[in-house]
Short mmCIF file of C-alpha atoms in Angstrom, two decimals:
data_model
loop_
_atom_site.label_atom_id
_atom_site.label_comp_id
_atom_site.label_asym_id
_atom_site.label_seq_id
_atom_site.Cartn_x
_atom_site.Cartn_y
_atom_site.Cartn_z
CA MET Y 1 -11.67 94.38 -88.13
CA THR Y 2 -8.07 93.67 -89.12
CA PRO Y 3 -5.47 96.49 -89.18
CA GLN Y 4 -5.30 96.21 -92.97
CA SER Y 5 -9.06 96.49 -93.43
CA HIS Y 6 -9.22 99.34 -90.90
CA GLN Y 7 -6.56 101.21 -92.85
CA SER Y 8 -8.48 100.60 -96.08
CA VAL Y 9 -11.69 102.01 -94.58
CA THR Y 10 -9.78 105.00 -93.22
CA GLN Y 11 -8.40 105.75 -96.66
CA ARG Y 12 -11.86 105.50 -98.20
CA VAL Y 13 -13.29 107.79 -95.51
CA ILE Y 14 -10.61 110.40 -96.22
CA ALA Y 15 -11.33 110.11 -99.95
CA ASP Y 16 -15.07 110.48 -99.36
CA ILE Y 17 -14.67 113.56 -97.16
CA SER Y 18 -12.38 115.10 -99.80
CA ALA Y 19 -14.99 114.40 -102.48
CA GLN Y 20 -17.60 116.16 -100.33
CA ALA Y 21 -15.36 119.21 -100.05
CA ARG Y 22 -14.79 119.39 -103.81
CA TYR Y 23 -18.48 118.94 -104.55
CA ALA Y 24 -19.55 121.55 -101.97
CA ALA Y 25 -16.98 124.07 -103.21
CA GLN Y 26 -18.23 123.65 -106.77
CA LYS Y 27 -21.88 124.13 -105.81
CA HIS Y 28 -21.27 127.09 -103.50
CA LYS Y 29 -19.17 128.75 -106.18
CA ALA Y 30 -22.08 128.43 -108.59
CA GLY Y 31 -24.07 130.80 -106.39
CA LYS Y 32 -27.35 130.48 -104.55
CA LEU Y 33 -28.21 127.16 -102.87
CA GLY Y 34 -31.71 126.56 -104.14
CA LEU Y 35 -33.87 123.49 -103.72
CA THR Y 36 -33.76 123.54 -107.55
CA VAL Y 37 -37.54 123.06 -107.75
CA PRO Y 38 -40.65 125.01 -106.73
CA ASP Y 39 -42.31 124.34 -103.37
CA ALA Y 40 -45.13 122.53 -105.21
CA PHE Y 41 -42.61 119.86 -106.17
CA VAL Y 42 -41.55 119.47 -102.55
CA ARG Y 43 -45.18 118.89 -101.55
CA GLY Y 44 -45.74 116.46 -104.38
CA ILE Y 45 -42.58 114.44 -103.77
CA ARG Y 46 -44.17 113.15 -100.57
CA HIS Y 47 -46.16 110.82 -102.79
CA LEU Y 48 -43.13 109.29 -104.46
CA GLY Y 49 -44.56 105.86 -103.81
CA TYR Y 50 -42.66 103.99 -101.11
CA ARG Y 51 -44.33 100.67 -100.42
CA SER Y 52 -44.31 101.52 -96.72
CA ASN Y 53 -42.44 103.51 -94.08
CA VAL Y 54 -40.01 100.59 -93.81
CA GLU Y 55 -38.70 101.14 -97.35
CA ALA Y 56 -38.37 104.86 -96.61
CA ILE Y 57 -36.30 104.24 -93.47
CA ALA Y 58 -34.19 101.79 -95.49
CA GLU Y 59 -33.02 104.71 -97.66
CA LEU Y 60 -31.49 106.33 -94.56
CA VAL Y 61 -29.94 103.05 -93.45
CA ASP Y 62 -28.39 102.71 -96.92
CA ASN Y 63 -26.81 106.15 -96.56
CA ALA Y 64 -25.38 105.22 -93.15
CA ILE Y 65 -23.89 101.97 -94.46
CA GLN Y 66 -22.34 103.82 -97.38
CA ALA Y 67 -20.77 106.24 -94.87
CA TYR Y 68 -18.99 103.20 -93.31
CA ALA Y 69 -21.12 103.24 -90.18
CA GLU Y 70 -20.54 100.36 -87.77
CA HIS Y 71 -23.79 101.11 -85.93
CA VAL Y 72 -27.15 102.34 -87.23
CA ASP Y 73 -29.89 102.99 -84.68
CA ILE Y 74 -33.57 103.62 -85.32
CA VAL Y 75 -34.88 105.45 -82.26
CA PHE Y 76 -38.44 106.51 -81.42
CA GLY Y 77 -39.27 109.70 -79.54
CA TYR Y 78 -42.49 110.79 -77.82
CA GLU Y 79 -42.16 114.53 -77.34
CA GLY Y 80 -45.50 116.17 -76.66
CA THR Y 81 -47.24 113.03 -75.45
CA GLU Y 82 -47.26 111.02 -72.23
CA SER Y 83 -48.00 107.77 -74.05
CA LYS Y 84 -45.31 105.62 -75.63
CA LYS Y 85 -47.76 103.70 -77.76
CA LYS Y 86 -47.24 105.81 -80.90
CA PRO Y 87 -44.11 107.85 -81.71
CA THR Y 88 -44.09 111.55 -82.48
CA GLN Y 89 -40.45 111.43 -83.65
CA ILE Y 90 -38.30 108.94 -85.55
CA ALA Y 91 -34.53 109.27 -85.68
CA VAL Y 92 -31.93 107.33 -87.66
CA LEU Y 93 -28.58 107.70 -85.93
CA ASP Y 94 -25.26 106.40 -87.27
CA ASP Y 95 -21.56 106.55 -86.43
CA GLY Y 96 -20.31 106.87 -90.00
CA HIS Y 97 -17.85 109.47 -91.23
CA GLY Y 98 -20.49 112.21 -91.23
CA MET Y 99 -20.83 115.28 -93.45
CA THR Y 100 -19.06 118.60 -93.58
CA PRO Y 101 -21.27 121.63 -92.74
CA ASP Y 102 -21.57 122.72 -96.37
CA MET Y 103 -22.49 119.19 -97.41
CA ILE Y 104 -25.34 119.03 -94.89
CA GLN Y 105 -27.15 121.77 -96.78
CA LEU Y 106 -26.54 120.10 -100.13
CA ALA Y 107 -27.79 116.77 -98.78
CA MET Y 108 -31.20 118.40 -98.24
CA MET Y 109 -31.50 118.94 -102.00
CA TRP Y 110 -33.14 116.47 -104.34
CA GLY Y 111 -30.14 115.18 -106.28
CA GLY Y 112 -27.62 116.70 -103.89
CA THR Y 113 -24.90 114.07 -103.57
CA HIS Y 114 -21.21 113.78 -104.31
CA ARG Y 115 -21.87 110.09 -105.11
CA GLU Y 116 -23.87 110.67 -108.29
CA ASN Y 117 -23.57 107.56 -110.50
CA ASP Y 118 -21.28 105.92 -107.93
CA ARG Y 119 -21.66 102.13 -108.37
CA SER Y 120 -19.54 101.06 -105.39
CA GLY Y 121 -22.21 101.32 -102.67
CA LEU Y 122 -25.95 101.25 -102.10
CA GLY Y 123 -26.95 104.72 -103.34
CA ARG Y 124 -26.06 106.89 -106.31
CA TYR Y 125 -28.98 109.22 -107.04
CA GLY Y 126 -29.15 111.71 -104.15
CA TYR Y 127 -32.93 111.50 -103.73
CA GLY Y 128 -33.15 109.10 -100.80
CA LEU Y 129 -32.78 111.45 -97.84
CA PRO Y 130 -35.34 114.15 -98.72
CA CYS Y 131 -37.79 111.77 -100.40
CA SER Y 132 -37.84 109.20 -97.62
CA THR Y 133 -38.15 111.68 -94.77
CA MET Y 134 -40.90 113.74 -96.40
CA SER Y 135 -42.86 110.55 -97.16
CA ILE Y 136 -43.25 110.02 -93.39
CA GLY Y 137 -43.45 113.47 -91.78
CA LYS Y 138 -43.71 117.15 -92.61
CA ARG Y 139 -40.50 118.18 -90.86
CA PHE Y 140 -37.01 116.73 -90.91
CA THR Y 141 -33.67 117.73 -89.46
CA VAL Y 142 -30.22 116.55 -90.52
CA VAL Y 143 -27.52 116.70 -87.85
CA SER Y 144 -24.00 115.67 -88.80
CA LYS Y 145 -20.36 116.03 -87.89
CA VAL Y 146 -17.03 114.69 -89.05
CA ALA Y 147 -14.35 113.45 -86.65
CA GLY Y 148 -12.86 116.41 -84.80
CA GLY Y 149 -15.60 118.78 -85.99
CA LEU Y 150 -18.68 120.35 -84.44
CA ALA Y 151 -22.18 119.02 -85.01
CA LYS Y 152 -24.27 121.25 -87.27
CA GLN Y 153 -27.84 120.92 -88.46
CA VAL Y 154 -30.37 122.02 -91.05
CA THR Y 155 -34.15 121.72 -90.67
CA LEU Y 156 -36.79 121.70 -93.39
CA ASP Y 157 -40.42 122.14 -92.35
CA LEU Y 158 -43.11 121.74 -95.00
CA ASP Y 159 -45.52 124.04 -93.16
CA GLU Y 160 -42.87 126.76 -93.01
CA LEU Y 161 -42.04 126.15 -96.67
CA ASN Y 162 -45.68 126.71 -97.57
CA GLY Y 163 -45.64 129.86 -95.42
CA GLY Y 164 -42.77 131.31 -97.44
CA LYS Y 165 -40.05 131.07 -94.78
CA TYR Y 166 -37.49 129.71 -97.27
CA THR Y 167 -38.21 132.27 -100.00
CA ASP Y 168 -35.51 134.87 -100.63
CA ASP Y 169 -35.88 138.46 -101.87
CA ASP Y 170 -35.88 137.25 -105.48
CA GLY Y 171 -38.77 134.89 -104.85
CA ASP Y 172 -36.63 131.74 -105.07
CA THR Y 173 -37.01 128.83 -102.66
CA VAL Y 174 -33.65 128.26 -100.98
CA ILE Y 175 -32.02 125.82 -98.60
CA PRO Y 176 -32.71 126.57 -94.90
CA SER Y 177 -29.86 128.05 -92.90
CA LEU Y 178 -27.20 125.98 -91.15
CA CYS Y 179 -26.96 126.28 -87.37
CA ASP Y 180 -25.40 124.58 -84.34
CA ALA Y 181 -26.88 121.19 -83.56
CA GLN Y 182 -29.61 120.93 -80.94
CA ILE Y 183 -30.01 117.20 -80.36
CA PRO Y 184 -33.30 116.37 -78.56
CA ASP Y 185 -33.19 114.85 -75.09
CA PHE Y 186 -34.40 111.39 -76.11
CA LEU Y 187 -31.45 111.09 -78.49
CA THR Y 188 -28.85 112.44 -76.07
CA ASP Y 189 -30.10 109.91 -73.51
CA TYR Y 190 -29.85 107.17 -76.12
CA ILE Y 191 -26.31 108.19 -77.09
CA ASP Y 192 -25.28 108.18 -73.42
CA ARG Y 193 -26.61 104.63 -73.04
CA PHE Y 194 -25.39 103.01 -76.24
CA TYR Y 195 -22.35 105.09 -77.25
CA PRO Y 196 -20.15 104.91 -74.14
CA ASP Y 197 -17.21 106.48 -75.97
CA GLY Y 198 -19.39 109.32 -77.23
CA TRP Y 199 -20.79 110.17 -80.63
CA ASN Y 200 -17.62 111.27 -82.39
CA SER Y 201 -18.82 111.37 -86.00
CA GLY Y 202 -21.86 110.45 -88.01
CA THR Y 203 -25.29 111.65 -88.99
CA ILE Y 204 -28.72 111.90 -87.36
CA VAL Y 205 -31.83 112.23 -89.47
CA LEU Y 206 -34.76 113.29 -87.28
CA ILE Y 207 -38.29 113.09 -88.70
CA GLU Y 208 -41.13 114.94 -86.95
CA LYS Y 209 -44.75 115.94 -87.58
CA LEU Y 210 -45.41 112.31 -88.43
CA ASP Y 211 -48.61 112.50 -90.46
CA ARG Y 212 -48.00 109.53 -92.77
CA LEU Y 213 -47.27 106.59 -90.49
CA ASP Y 214 -48.43 103.22 -91.80
CA TRP Y 215 -48.72 101.63 -88.34
CA ALA Y 216 -50.79 102.83 -85.42
CA THR Y 217 -48.29 101.75 -82.75
CA THR Y 218 -44.54 101.76 -82.16
CA LEU Y 219 -44.76 98.02 -81.56
CA GLY Y 220 -46.23 97.36 -84.99
CA PHE Y 221 -43.75 99.64 -86.76
CA ALA Y 222 -40.76 98.16 -84.93
CA LYS Y 223 -41.92 94.63 -85.67
CA HIS Y 224 -42.11 95.30 -89.41
CA LEU Y 225 -38.77 97.09 -89.41
CA ASN Y 226 -37.15 94.17 -87.61
CA ARG Y 227 -38.63 91.47 -89.81
CA GLN Y 228 -37.93 93.22 -93.11
CA PHE Y 229 -34.48 94.59 -92.26
CA SER Y 230 -33.36 91.20 -90.94
CA VAL Y 231 -33.78 89.90 -94.50
CA THR Y 232 -32.94 93.03 -96.51
CA TYR Y 233 -29.57 93.54 -94.80
CA HIS Y 234 -28.77 89.97 -93.75
CA LYS Y 235 -25.48 90.00 -95.70
CA LEU Y 236 -24.44 93.41 -94.34
CA LEU Y 237 -25.26 92.97 -90.65
CA ALA Y 238 -21.87 91.35 -90.06
CA SER Y 239 -20.15 94.70 -90.66
CA THR Y 240 -22.91 97.14 -89.67
CA LEU Y 241 -25.07 96.52 -86.59
CA ILE Y 242 -28.63 97.81 -87.02
CA SER Y 243 -30.72 98.28 -83.87
CA ILE Y 244 -34.27 99.39 -83.12
CA ASP Y 245 -34.56 101.25 -79.83
CA GLY Y 246 -31.42 99.44 -78.66
CA ASP Y 247 -32.49 95.94 -79.77
CA PRO Y 248 -30.09 94.55 -82.43
CA ILE Y 249 -31.56 93.03 -85.57
CA SER Y 250 -30.55 89.41 -86.21
CA PRO Y 251 -29.90 88.36 -89.83
CA THR Y 252 -32.29 86.08 -91.70
CA ASP Y 253 -31.12 84.52 -94.94
CA PRO Y 254 -34.32 84.11 -97.03
CA LEU Y 255 -32.79 80.92 -98.46
CA PHE Y 256 -32.24 79.66 -94.89
CA LEU Y 257 -28.72 78.50 -95.71
CA ASN Y 258 -27.01 80.22 -92.77
CA SER Y 259 -27.30 77.73 -89.90
CA SER Y 260 -26.42 80.43 -87.34
CA ASP Y 261 -29.60 82.43 -88.09
CA LEU Y 262 -32.17 82.24 -85.30
CA LEU Y 263 -34.93 81.05 -87.62
CA CYS Y 264 -32.78 78.11 -88.68
CA GLN Y 265 -32.54 76.93 -85.08
CA ILE Y 266 -36.18 76.67 -83.99
CA ASP Y 267 -36.37 72.98 -84.96
CA ASP Y 268 -34.47 70.30 -86.86
CA ASP Y 269 -35.80 71.08 -90.36
CA ARG Y 270 -33.07 72.39 -92.64
CA ALA Y 271 -32.78 73.88 -96.12
CA VAL Y 272 -30.93 71.91 -98.80
CA GLU Y 273 -28.55 73.89 -101.01
CA LEU Y 274 -28.05 73.33 -104.73
CA GLU Y 275 -24.81 74.16 -106.46
CA PRO Y 276 -24.57 77.96 -106.90
CA VAL Y 277 -23.88 79.43 -110.34
CA LYS Y 278 -21.78 82.45 -111.25
CA PHE Y 279 -21.46 84.12 -114.65
CA ASP Y 280 -20.00 87.32 -116.10
CA VAL Y 281 -22.00 90.04 -117.83
CA ALA Y 282 -20.41 92.75 -119.96
CA MET Y 283 -22.22 95.83 -121.23
CA SER Y 284 -21.29 99.23 -122.58
CA GLY Y 285 -19.83 101.14 -119.65
CA GLY Y 286 -20.17 98.28 -117.19
CA PHE Y 287 -19.10 94.79 -116.23
CA GLY Y 288 -20.18 92.56 -113.39
CA LYS Y 289 -20.62 89.07 -112.02
CA VAL Y 290 -24.10 87.63 -111.41
CA PHE Y 291 -24.38 85.03 -108.68
CA LEU Y 292 -27.30 82.56 -108.43
CA ARG Y 293 -28.10 80.76 -105.17
CA TYR Y 294 -30.63 77.94 -104.82
CA SER Y 295 -32.17 75.97 -101.96
CA TYR Y 296 -35.28 73.96 -101.26
CA LEU Y 297 -37.11 73.34 -97.99
CA PRO Y 298 -38.94 70.31 -96.57
CA PRO Y 299 -42.74 70.77 -96.71
CA SER Y 300 -42.84 70.85 -92.89
CA PHE Y 301 -40.34 73.72 -92.71
CA ALA Y 302 -42.89 76.40 -91.78
CA SER Y 303 -45.14 74.15 -89.65
CA ILE Y 304 -45.36 73.74 -85.89
CA ASP Y 305 -47.09 70.36 -86.13
CA LYS Y 306 -44.92 68.71 -88.76
CA ASN Y 307 -47.73 66.38 -89.84
CA ARG Y 308 -49.83 69.29 -91.09
CA ASP Y 309 -49.36 72.20 -93.48
CA ALA Y 310 -48.35 75.68 -92.29
CA VAL Y 311 -51.86 77.13 -92.15
CA GLY Y 312 -53.19 79.59 -89.58
CA LEU Y 313 -51.98 78.89 -86.05
CA ASN Y 314 -49.88 75.97 -87.29
CA ALA Y 315 -47.48 78.35 -89.06
CA ASN Y 316 -44.21 78.94 -87.24
CA GLU Y 317 -41.95 82.02 -87.23
CA ARG Y 318 -40.45 81.11 -90.61
CA PHE Y 319 -43.74 81.36 -92.46
CA PRO Y 320 -43.81 85.18 -92.84
CA VAL Y 321 -40.41 85.04 -94.57
CA LEU Y 322 -41.62 82.33 -96.96
CA LYS Y 323 -44.75 84.38 -97.64
CA ASP Y 324 -43.11 87.79 -98.10
CA TYR Y 325 -40.11 86.58 -100.11
CA HIS Y 326 -41.86 84.22 -102.47
CA GLY Y 327 -40.39 83.98 -105.97
CA ILE Y 328 -37.00 85.07 -107.28
CA ILE Y 329 -35.15 87.32 -104.83
CA PHE Y 330 -32.93 90.02 -106.34
CA SER Y 331 -30.06 91.51 -104.32
CA ARG Y 332 -27.83 94.41 -105.34
CA ASN Y 333 -24.41 94.91 -103.76
CA GLY Y 334 -25.44 92.64 -100.88
CA ARG Y 335 -28.74 94.45 -100.20
CA LEU Y 336 -32.08 92.86 -101.08
CA ILE Y 337 -34.04 94.96 -103.59
CA ASP Y 338 -37.05 93.04 -104.88
CA CYS Y 339 -38.78 89.68 -105.17
CA LYS Y 340 -40.45 88.66 -108.44
CA THR Y 341 -43.26 86.11 -108.63
CA LYS Y 342 -43.54 86.30 -112.43
CA THR Y 343 -40.92 85.57 -115.06
CA PRO Y 344 -41.19 85.24 -118.86
CA TRP Y 345 -41.45 81.46 -118.40
CA THR Y 346 -43.37 80.80 -115.20
CA THR Y 347 -45.37 82.22 -112.30
CA PHE Y 348 -44.67 81.21 -108.72
CA ILE Y 349 -47.65 79.83 -106.80
CA ASN Y 350 -48.16 79.14 -103.09
CA ASN Y 351 -46.59 75.67 -103.27
CA ASP Y 352 -43.42 77.29 -104.62
CA ARG Y 353 -42.73 78.94 -101.26
CA TYR Y 354 -40.54 75.97 -100.46
CA ILE Y 355 -38.15 76.65 -103.32
CA ARG Y 356 -35.74 79.51 -102.75
CA ILE Y 357 -33.83 81.42 -105.44
CA GLU Y 358 -31.63 84.51 -105.23
CA VAL Y 359 -30.02 86.55 -107.99
CA GLU Y 360 -27.17 88.70 -106.69
CA PHE Y 361 -25.79 91.43 -108.97
CA PRO Y 362 -23.52 94.50 -108.70
CA ALA Y 363 -24.63 98.11 -109.23
CA SER Y 364 -22.62 98.19 -112.45
CA LEU Y 365 -25.48 96.20 -114.01
CA ASP Y 366 -28.28 98.49 -112.76
CA GLU Y 367 -29.49 99.28 -116.28
CA LEU Y 368 -29.88 95.60 -117.20
CA PHE Y 369 -31.84 94.92 -114.02
CA GLY Y 370 -33.84 98.17 -114.18
CA VAL Y 371 -33.16 99.35 -110.62
CA THR Y 372 -35.50 102.19 -109.64
CA THR Y 373 -34.37 105.41 -107.96
CA ALA Y 374 -35.93 104.38 -104.64
CA LYS Y 375 -34.31 100.92 -104.83
CA GLN Y 376 -37.65 99.25 -104.11
CA GLN Y 377 -38.09 97.21 -107.25
CA ILE Y 378 -36.45 96.16 -110.47
CA SER Y 379 -37.59 95.69 -114.06
CA VAL Y 380 -35.41 92.97 -115.56
CA SER Y 381 -34.54 93.58 -119.20
CA PRO Y 382 -35.24 90.88 -121.83
CA GLU Y 383 -31.50 90.61 -122.38
CA MET Y 384 -30.90 89.78 -118.72
CA TRP Y 385 -33.77 87.28 -118.63
CA ASP Y 386 -32.08 85.55 -121.55
CA ARG Y 387 -28.77 85.48 -119.71
CA LEU Y 388 -30.45 84.00 -116.63
CA ARG Y 389 -32.07 81.31 -118.77
CA GLU Y 390 -28.70 80.50 -120.35
CA ALA Y 391 -27.23 80.18 -116.85
CA GLY Y 392 -29.74 77.41 -116.09
CA LEU Y 393 -32.35 79.29 -114.07
CA VAL Y 394 -35.35 77.70 -115.82
CA LYS Y 395 -34.01 74.17 -115.36
CA ALA Y 396 -33.14 74.90 -111.74
CA ILE Y 397 -36.71 76.03 -110.99
CA GLU Y 398 -38.13 72.79 -112.37
CA GLN Y 399 -35.54 70.74 -110.50
CA LEU Y 400 -36.40 72.49 -107.23
CA ARG Y 401 -40.11 71.99 -107.79
CA GLY Y 402 -39.56 68.32 -108.47
CA ARG Y 403 -37.63 67.83 -105.24
CA VAL Y 404 -40.30 69.57 -103.15
CA ARG Y 405 -43.06 67.47 -104.79
CA SER Y 406 -41.07 64.32 -103.99
CA LEU Y 407 -40.71 65.35 -100.34
CA LYS Y 408 -44.45 66.07 -100.08
CA SER Y 409 -45.31 62.65 -101.52
CA GLU Y 410 -42.91 61.01 -99.08
CA ARG Y 411 -44.47 62.85 -96.14
CA ALA Y 412 -47.96 61.76 -97.23
CA ARG Y 413 -46.83 58.10 -97.25
CA THR Y 414 -44.96 58.22 -93.93
CA PRO Y 415 -46.32 60.84 -91.51
CA ALA Y 416 -43.73 62.10 -89.08
CA ILE Y 417 -43.99 61.65 -85.33
CA ALA Y 418 -44.99 64.98 -83.85
CA PRO Y 419 -41.90 66.33 -82.07
CA THR Y 420 -41.61 68.71 -79.16
CA PHE Y 421 -41.24 72.29 -80.34
CA GLU Y 422 -39.45 75.03 -78.50
CA ARG Y 423 -39.65 78.57 -79.75
CA SER Y 424 -36.28 80.26 -79.46
CA ASN Y 425 -37.60 83.77 -80.15
CA PRO Y 426 -38.96 85.27 -76.90
CA ARG Y 427 -41.04 87.74 -78.92
CA SER Y 428 -42.80 85.08 -80.98
CA SER Y 429 -46.56 84.72 -80.77
CA ILE Y 430 -48.17 82.11 -78.52
CA GLY Y 431 -48.01 78.73 -80.21
CA ARG Y 432 -49.15 75.19 -79.63
CA SER Y 433 -46.55 72.94 -78.06
CA GLN Y 434 -46.24 69.42 -76.77
CA PRO Y 435 -45.28 69.12 -73.07
CA THR Y 436 -41.57 68.81 -72.29
CA VAL Y 437 -39.64 67.64 -69.23
CA HIS Y 438 -38.32 71.21 -68.97
CA SER Y 439 -41.77 72.78 -68.69
CA GLU Y 440 -41.97 75.40 -65.97
CA ILE Y 441 -45.74 74.95 -65.59
CA GLN Y 442 -46.32 71.27 -66.36
CA GLN Y 443 -44.06 69.42 -63.92
CA LYS Y 444 -43.88 65.65 -63.55
CA GLY Y 445 -46.56 64.35 -61.21
CA ALA Y 446 -48.51 67.63 -61.21
CA PRO Y 447 -52.13 67.85 -62.41
CA PRO Y 448 -52.31 68.54 -66.14
CA SER Y 449 -52.22 72.24 -67.00
CA LEU Y 450 -54.00 73.90 -69.89
CA LEU Y 451 -50.87 75.96 -70.63
CA LEU Y 452 -47.16 75.21 -70.40
CA ARG Y 453 -43.80 76.82 -70.92
CA THR Y 454 -41.09 75.15 -72.94
CA SER Y 455 -37.44 75.29 -71.91
CA SER Y 456 -36.99 78.28 -74.22
CA GLY Y 457 -39.56 80.20 -72.18
CA ALA Y 458 -42.33 80.34 -74.81
CA LEU Y 459 -45.93 80.02 -73.63
CA GLY Y 460 -47.96 77.37 -75.46
CA ILE Y 461 -51.17 75.32 -75.40
CA ASN Y 462 -50.80 71.86 -73.86
CA LEU Y 463 -52.33 69.65 -76.53
CA ALA Y 464 -51.90 66.68 -74.16
CA HIS Y 465 -54.44 68.20 -71.78
CA PRO Y 466 -57.70 66.18 -71.57
CA ALA Y 467 -59.67 69.21 -72.76
CA PHE Y 468 -57.94 68.92 -76.13
CA GLY Y 469 -58.22 65.16 -76.44
CA GLY Y 470 -55.27 64.07 -74.33
CA GLY Y 471 -55.71 60.99 -72.16
CA ASP Y 472 -59.14 59.36 -72.39
CA GLN Y 473 -61.20 62.50 -72.98
CA PRO Y 474 -64.08 61.35 -75.23
CA ASP Y 475 -65.21 64.80 -76.43
CA PRO Y 476 -62.22 67.13 -76.93
CA VAL Y 477 -62.69 70.88 -77.24
CA ALA Y 478 -61.94 72.24 -80.70
CA LEU Y 479 -59.25 74.92 -80.72
CA GLN Y 480 -61.69 77.31 -82.40
CA ASP Y 481 -64.14 76.85 -79.52
CA ALA Y 482 -61.32 77.38 -77.01
CA LEU Y 483 -60.30 80.59 -78.76
CA GLU Y 484 -63.87 81.90 -78.78
CA ALA Y 485 -64.19 81.13 -75.06
CA LEU Y 486 -60.99 83.06 -74.34
CA LEU Y 487 -62.18 86.07 -76.35
CA HIS Y 488 -65.51 85.99 -74.52
CA VAL Y 489 -63.81 86.08 -71.13
CA LEU Y 490 -61.52 88.93 -72.19
CA ASP Y 491 -64.46 90.89 -73.58
CA VAL Y 492 -66.59 90.44 -70.46
CA ARG Y 493 -63.77 91.17 -68.02
CA GLY Y 494 -62.65 94.17 -70.05
CA ARG Y 495 -66.13 95.71 -69.87
CA GLU Y 496 -66.41 95.05 -66.15
CA ARG Y 497 -63.06 96.62 -65.22
CA SER Y 498 -61.47 100.05 -65.50
CA ALA Y 499 -60.67 101.99 -68.67
CA ALA Y 500 -56.98 101.19 -68.12
CA ARG Y 501 -57.74 97.45 -68.06
CA ARG Y 502 -59.83 97.76 -71.23
CA GLN Y 503 -56.95 99.58 -72.92
CA ILE Y 504 -54.50 96.81 -71.98
CA ILE Y 505 -56.81 94.13 -73.37
CA SER Y 506 -57.35 96.15 -76.54
CA GLU Y 507 -53.59 96.47 -77.10
CA ILE Y 508 -53.01 92.77 -76.48
CA LEU Y 509 -55.68 91.74 -78.97
CA SER Y 510 -54.45 94.24 -81.56
CA ASP Y 511 -50.89 92.89 -81.24
CA TRP Y 512 -52.23 89.33 -81.49
CA SER Y 513 -54.08 90.22 -84.69
CA GLN Y 514 -50.93 91.70 -86.22
CA SER Y 515 -48.86 88.64 -85.22
CA LEU Y 516 -51.21 86.38 -87.21
CA ASP Y 517 -51.11 88.55 -90.32
CA PRO Y 518 -49.35 91.95 -90.41
CA ASP Y 519 -51.52 92.95 -93.38
CA LEU Y 520 -54.73 92.77 -91.31
CA SER Y 521 -56.36 96.10 -90.63
CA SER Y 522 -56.44 97.28 -87.03
CA ILE Y 523 -59.14 95.67 -84.88
CA ALA Y 524 -58.83 98.26 -82.13
CA ASN Y 525 -61.92 100.10 -83.36
CA ILE Y 526 -64.22 97.15 -82.53
CA LEU Y 527 -62.71 96.45 -79.11
CA SER Y 528 -64.03 99.54 -77.34
CA PRO Y 529 -67.20 98.97 -75.33
#
């Protein structure tokens, strides 16, 4: 960060803290700090309708980014359990400018924000913190401090709310009391490890009594957070580092135009960019620039074996991004909001996964794009669809489709030579690879091995092995038969061994199932003997 930009951020931080003070003074002067709604509303707000826990956590990340945090950490805790398979606590920790003590109480309120209608950042409604936390657990604590101040906290527990703990003598439901911060051990240990200069300012949102988790394991939750946040915040990760239990998230441009992204480096296939388009939009009370980006991908882009389509085990690490962000991607102030598969003129089908389109717009145009309070989806107005058409969006879609069709026809006429694939992501699922001179298992002159490791360290199936048709093998084993044989061995050995061994096998197979398709239901219930 340059001295000039650092000074600019410092000035904005001072202005933001001052705005908090003015807002808090106004609210406290008005009298009692109520939740503004009955406790029935608080119970009902848990069903606001987040698509998943990931979108709920994103609300807290948005708040941290808007507080000029350079680091945002999602940390899992396991208080009350000896197992680390499933969390009992989730914390979002940041090193932003923090909140004054009075503001912490107001931040617990639905609509309690000094940024109401602020179009400069990611949030402007004041619903994100209480709505997102209550959608995951029945208890949440907000700990915060400004530079040079003491950390204070407020806790809201839904069970205690129902028991009348937050009801005053007049029968009104009020904000819980402010007290000195009591940061749990797992977070103090984390801060000691990853904040060597100490936690000098920022906010911690701790969620407990987790009764609405979408994933049965920490591994599954962390995987979805990583994959979705890598795309959602890919433009913002350069200024704010987001980590999950200490592991930084790497950016993934869903148009695959950033050659430094890890998913762009797994093989030689590359996206082709079309000329971007920018146009101005003026409306009553607002003005903004809309930016259109376009790219198209070769039909082998998501395949391991480039001669075949990206189906099943032949899909590489890029395929989930193509699948999840299929259609027109809409980003607001640099943060991805929604992806639309239907427009007034066309509907995107599976073959359209290889055309990539993004519409970037500022928050000043929220009304035209119909941004929802939870920032999960948009409802584009007819006026804006017309403006997008005038900017050439319809013609661009047809042009992109034509180029992908041409590439598919060319591939059908001249099949590519199957290259050697090396998976650069050490967490990627086991894939099928051709042998390489760098293999750690298959060395020159050694007997052929069923498995191999590429130079990147990924474990793969050696398709050159005689069992799979390599050499002169007349009757190769089908991969489906090989998979069934492996499952049979795991099943038999798991039943013969200890309960601990059965548990390990069950977890491995559950993780394997999720790696093939995160939307699959858990298979753990059929793995027990």
